[in-house]
PDB file of C-alpha atoms in Angstrom:
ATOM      1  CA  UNK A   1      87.113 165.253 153.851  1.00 44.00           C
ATOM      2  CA  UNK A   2      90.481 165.563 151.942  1.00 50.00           C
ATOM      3  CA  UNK A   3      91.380 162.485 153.618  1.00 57.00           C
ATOM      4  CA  UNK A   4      88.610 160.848 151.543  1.00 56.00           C
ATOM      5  CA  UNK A   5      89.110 162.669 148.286  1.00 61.00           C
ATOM      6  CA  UNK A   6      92.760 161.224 148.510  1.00 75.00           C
ATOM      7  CA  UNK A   7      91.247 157.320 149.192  1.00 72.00           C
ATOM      8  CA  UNK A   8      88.671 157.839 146.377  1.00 72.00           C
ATOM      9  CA  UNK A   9      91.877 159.119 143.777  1.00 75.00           C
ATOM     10  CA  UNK A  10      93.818 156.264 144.569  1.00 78.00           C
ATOM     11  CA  UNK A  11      91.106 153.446 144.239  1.00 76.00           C
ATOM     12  CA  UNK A  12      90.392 155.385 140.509  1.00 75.00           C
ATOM     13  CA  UNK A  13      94.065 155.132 139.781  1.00 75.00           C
ATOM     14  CA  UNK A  14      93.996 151.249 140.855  1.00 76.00           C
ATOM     15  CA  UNK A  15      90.718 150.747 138.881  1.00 73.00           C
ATOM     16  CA  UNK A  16      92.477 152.948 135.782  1.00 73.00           C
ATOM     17  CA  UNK A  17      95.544 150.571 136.010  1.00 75.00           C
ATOM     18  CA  UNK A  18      93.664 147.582 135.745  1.00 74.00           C
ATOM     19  CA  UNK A  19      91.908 148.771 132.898  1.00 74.00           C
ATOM     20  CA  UNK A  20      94.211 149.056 130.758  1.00 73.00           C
ATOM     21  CA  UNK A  21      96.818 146.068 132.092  1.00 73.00           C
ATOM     22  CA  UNK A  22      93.304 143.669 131.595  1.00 71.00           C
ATOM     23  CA  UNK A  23      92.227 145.997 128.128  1.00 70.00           C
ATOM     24  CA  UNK A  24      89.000 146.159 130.025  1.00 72.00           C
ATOM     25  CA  UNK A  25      88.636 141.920 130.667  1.00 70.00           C
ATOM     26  CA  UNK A  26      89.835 141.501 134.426  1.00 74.00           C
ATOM     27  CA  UNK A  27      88.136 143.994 136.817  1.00 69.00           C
ATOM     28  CA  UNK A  28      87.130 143.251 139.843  1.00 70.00           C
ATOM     29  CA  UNK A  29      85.590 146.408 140.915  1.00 67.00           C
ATOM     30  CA  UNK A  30      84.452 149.910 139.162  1.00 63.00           C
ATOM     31  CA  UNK A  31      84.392 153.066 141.307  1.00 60.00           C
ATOM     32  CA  UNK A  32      80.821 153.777 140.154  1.00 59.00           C
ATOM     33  CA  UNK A  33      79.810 155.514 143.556  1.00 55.00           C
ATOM     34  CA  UNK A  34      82.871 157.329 143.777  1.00 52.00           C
ATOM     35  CA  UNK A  35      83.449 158.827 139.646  1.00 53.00           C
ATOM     36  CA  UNK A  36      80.332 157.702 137.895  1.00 53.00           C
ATOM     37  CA  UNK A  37      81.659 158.202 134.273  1.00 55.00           C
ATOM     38  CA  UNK A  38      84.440 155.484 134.349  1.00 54.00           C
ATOM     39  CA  UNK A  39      84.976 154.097 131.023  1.00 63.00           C
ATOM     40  CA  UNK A  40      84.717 150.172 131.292  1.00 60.00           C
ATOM     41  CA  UNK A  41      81.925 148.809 134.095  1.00 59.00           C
ATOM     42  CA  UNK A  42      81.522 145.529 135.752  1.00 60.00           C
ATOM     43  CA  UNK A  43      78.479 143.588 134.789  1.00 63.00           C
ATOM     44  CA  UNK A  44      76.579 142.409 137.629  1.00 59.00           C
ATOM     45  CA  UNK A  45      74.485 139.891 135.740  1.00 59.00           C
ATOM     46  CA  UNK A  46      74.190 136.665 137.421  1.00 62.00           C
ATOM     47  CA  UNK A  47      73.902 134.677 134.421  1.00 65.00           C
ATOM     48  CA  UNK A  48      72.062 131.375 136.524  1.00 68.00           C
ATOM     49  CA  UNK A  49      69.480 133.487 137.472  1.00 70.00           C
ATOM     50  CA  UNK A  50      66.201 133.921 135.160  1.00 74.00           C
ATOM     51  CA  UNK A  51      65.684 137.527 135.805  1.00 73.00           C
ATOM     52  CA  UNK A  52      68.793 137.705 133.717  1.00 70.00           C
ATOM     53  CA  UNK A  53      68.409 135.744 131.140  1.00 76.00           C
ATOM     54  CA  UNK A  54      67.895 138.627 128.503  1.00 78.00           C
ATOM     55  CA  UNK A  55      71.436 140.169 129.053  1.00 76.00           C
ATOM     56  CA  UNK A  56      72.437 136.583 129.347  1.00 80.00           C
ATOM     57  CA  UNK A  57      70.866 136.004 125.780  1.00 83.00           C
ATOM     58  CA  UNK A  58      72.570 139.232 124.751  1.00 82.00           C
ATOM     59  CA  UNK A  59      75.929 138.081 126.062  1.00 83.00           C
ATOM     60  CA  UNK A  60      75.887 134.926 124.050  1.00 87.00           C
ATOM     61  CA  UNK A  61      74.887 136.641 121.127  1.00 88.00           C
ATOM     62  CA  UNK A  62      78.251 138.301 121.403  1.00 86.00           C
ATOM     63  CA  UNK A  63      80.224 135.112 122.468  1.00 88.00           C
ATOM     64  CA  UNK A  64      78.446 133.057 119.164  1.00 88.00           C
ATOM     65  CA  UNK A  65      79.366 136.457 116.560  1.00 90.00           C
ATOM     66  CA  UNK A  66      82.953 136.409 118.133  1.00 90.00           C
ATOM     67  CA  UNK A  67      83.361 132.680 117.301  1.00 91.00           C
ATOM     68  CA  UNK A  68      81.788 132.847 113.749  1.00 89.00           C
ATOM     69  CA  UNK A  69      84.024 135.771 112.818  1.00 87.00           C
ATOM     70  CA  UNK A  70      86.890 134.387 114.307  1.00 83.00           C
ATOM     71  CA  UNK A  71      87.288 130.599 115.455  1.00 77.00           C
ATOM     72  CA  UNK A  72      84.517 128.664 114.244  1.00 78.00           C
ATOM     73  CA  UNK A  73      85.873 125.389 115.501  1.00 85.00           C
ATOM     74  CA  UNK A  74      85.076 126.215 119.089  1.00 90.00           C
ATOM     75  CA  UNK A  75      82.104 124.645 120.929  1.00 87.00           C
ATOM     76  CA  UNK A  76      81.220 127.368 123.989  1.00 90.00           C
ATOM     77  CA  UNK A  77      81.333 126.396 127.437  1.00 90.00           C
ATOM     78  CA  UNK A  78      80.208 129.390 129.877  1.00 87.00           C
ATOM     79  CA  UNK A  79      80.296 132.844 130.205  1.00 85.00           C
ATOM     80  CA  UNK A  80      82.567 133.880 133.232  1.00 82.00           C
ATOM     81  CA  UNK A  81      82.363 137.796 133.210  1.00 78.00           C
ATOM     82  CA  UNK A  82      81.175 140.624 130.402  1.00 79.00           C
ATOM     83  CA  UNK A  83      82.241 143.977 131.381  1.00 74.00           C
ATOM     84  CA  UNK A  84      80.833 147.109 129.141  1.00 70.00           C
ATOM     85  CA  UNK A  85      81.848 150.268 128.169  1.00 70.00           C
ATOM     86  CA  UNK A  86      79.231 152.886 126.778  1.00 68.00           C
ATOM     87  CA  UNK A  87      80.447 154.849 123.777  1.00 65.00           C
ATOM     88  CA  UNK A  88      77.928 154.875 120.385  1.00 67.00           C
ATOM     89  CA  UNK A  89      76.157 152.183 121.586  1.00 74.00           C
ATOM     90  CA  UNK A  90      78.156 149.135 123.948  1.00 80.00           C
ATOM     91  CA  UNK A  91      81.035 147.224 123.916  1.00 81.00           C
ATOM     92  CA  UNK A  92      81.402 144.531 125.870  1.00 83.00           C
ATOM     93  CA  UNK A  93      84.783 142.649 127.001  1.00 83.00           C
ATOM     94  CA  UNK A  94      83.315 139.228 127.761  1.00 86.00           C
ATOM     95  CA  UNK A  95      85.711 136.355 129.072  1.00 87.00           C
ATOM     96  CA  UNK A  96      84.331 132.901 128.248  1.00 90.00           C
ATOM     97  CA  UNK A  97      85.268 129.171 128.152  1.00 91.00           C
ATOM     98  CA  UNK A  98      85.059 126.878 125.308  1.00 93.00           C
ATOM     99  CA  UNK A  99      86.681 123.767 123.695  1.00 92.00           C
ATOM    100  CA  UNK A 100      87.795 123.177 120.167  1.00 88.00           C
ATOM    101  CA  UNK A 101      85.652 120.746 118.616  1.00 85.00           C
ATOM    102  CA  UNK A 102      88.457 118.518 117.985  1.00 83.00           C
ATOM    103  CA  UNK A 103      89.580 118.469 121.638  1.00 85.00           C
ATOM    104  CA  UNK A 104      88.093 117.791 125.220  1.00 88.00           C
ATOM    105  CA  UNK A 105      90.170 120.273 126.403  1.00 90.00           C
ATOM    106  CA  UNK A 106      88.348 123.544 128.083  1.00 93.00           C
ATOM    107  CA  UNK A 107      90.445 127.065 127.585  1.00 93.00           C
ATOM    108  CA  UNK A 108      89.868 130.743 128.425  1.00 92.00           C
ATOM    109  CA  UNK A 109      88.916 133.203 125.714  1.00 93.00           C
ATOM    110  CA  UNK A 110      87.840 137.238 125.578  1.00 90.00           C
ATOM    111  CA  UNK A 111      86.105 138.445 123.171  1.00 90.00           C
ATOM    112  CA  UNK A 112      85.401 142.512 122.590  1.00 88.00           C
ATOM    113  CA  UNK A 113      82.501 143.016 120.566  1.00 89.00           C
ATOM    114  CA  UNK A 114      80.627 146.174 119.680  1.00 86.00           C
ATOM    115  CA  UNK A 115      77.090 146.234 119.083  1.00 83.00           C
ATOM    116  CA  UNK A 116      76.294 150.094 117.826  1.00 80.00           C
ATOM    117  CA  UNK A 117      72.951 152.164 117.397  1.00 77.00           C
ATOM    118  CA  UNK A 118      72.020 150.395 114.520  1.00 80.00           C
ATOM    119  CA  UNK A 119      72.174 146.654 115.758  1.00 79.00           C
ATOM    120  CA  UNK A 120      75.541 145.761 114.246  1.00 84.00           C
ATOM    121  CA  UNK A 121      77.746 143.758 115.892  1.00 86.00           C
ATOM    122  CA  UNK A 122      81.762 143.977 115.888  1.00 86.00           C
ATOM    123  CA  UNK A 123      84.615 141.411 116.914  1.00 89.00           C
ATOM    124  CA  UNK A 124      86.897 144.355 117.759  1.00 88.00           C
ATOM    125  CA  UNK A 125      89.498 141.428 119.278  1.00 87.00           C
ATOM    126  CA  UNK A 126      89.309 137.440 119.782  1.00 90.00           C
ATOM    127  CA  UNK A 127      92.006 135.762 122.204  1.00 88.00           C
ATOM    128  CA  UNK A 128      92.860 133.038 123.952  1.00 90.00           C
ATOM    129  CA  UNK A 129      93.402 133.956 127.935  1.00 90.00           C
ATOM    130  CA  UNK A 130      96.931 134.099 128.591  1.00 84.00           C
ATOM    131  CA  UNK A 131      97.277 132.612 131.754  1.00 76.00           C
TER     132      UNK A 131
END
């Protein structure tokens, strides 16, 4: 059993690290089954599939306040992931593609938005992926 306690503290530590060397954006995994209070989770919303297509709409919502607030000459691509955090409400850490309008060229973006309680919605940080 310790044995097990020790594997489950080191895959938190690894999942803790990646946290905050992505700020929430790059995970991969989320010990859910193992600490069930982590702080950021991985969305597992398929966003082709129609079953999702609320949290997809949701999602976009975020992507389209994020580039209104904060680069308006951006035409969206895709959504690649949107990780969440609960806290008053959600904030999610969505990576997405898009192209400036005056380019054909596609880049990486992230986005954290907050959308509290109330319904408002926050750009808490817009950036271009470094790569």
């Amino acid at each position: 059993m310790r044995e097990k306690c020790s594997e489950d503290d080191e895959r938190f530590q690894r999942y803790l690290n990646k946290v905050i060397d992505s700020e929430g954006f790059d995970l991969d995994e989320d010990p859910l089954n193992v600490y069930p209070f982590t702080g950021v989770r991985v969305c597992r919303v398929h966003f082709d599939k129609p079953e999702h297509a609320r949290h997809k709409e949701f999602v976009r919502k975020c992507i389209n306040t994020a580039i209104q607030k904060h680069y308006e000459a951006l035409t969206y691509v895709d959504t690649l992931t949107a990780n969440y955090a609960v806290q008053v409400g959600y904030v999610y850490f969505i990576t997405f593609r898009a192209r400036k309008n005056s380019s054909s060229e596609v880049k990486t973006y992230q986005a954290e938005v907050s959308h509290d309680l109330w319904g408002d919605m926050v750009v808490n940080k817009f950036q271009e992926k470094a790569q």
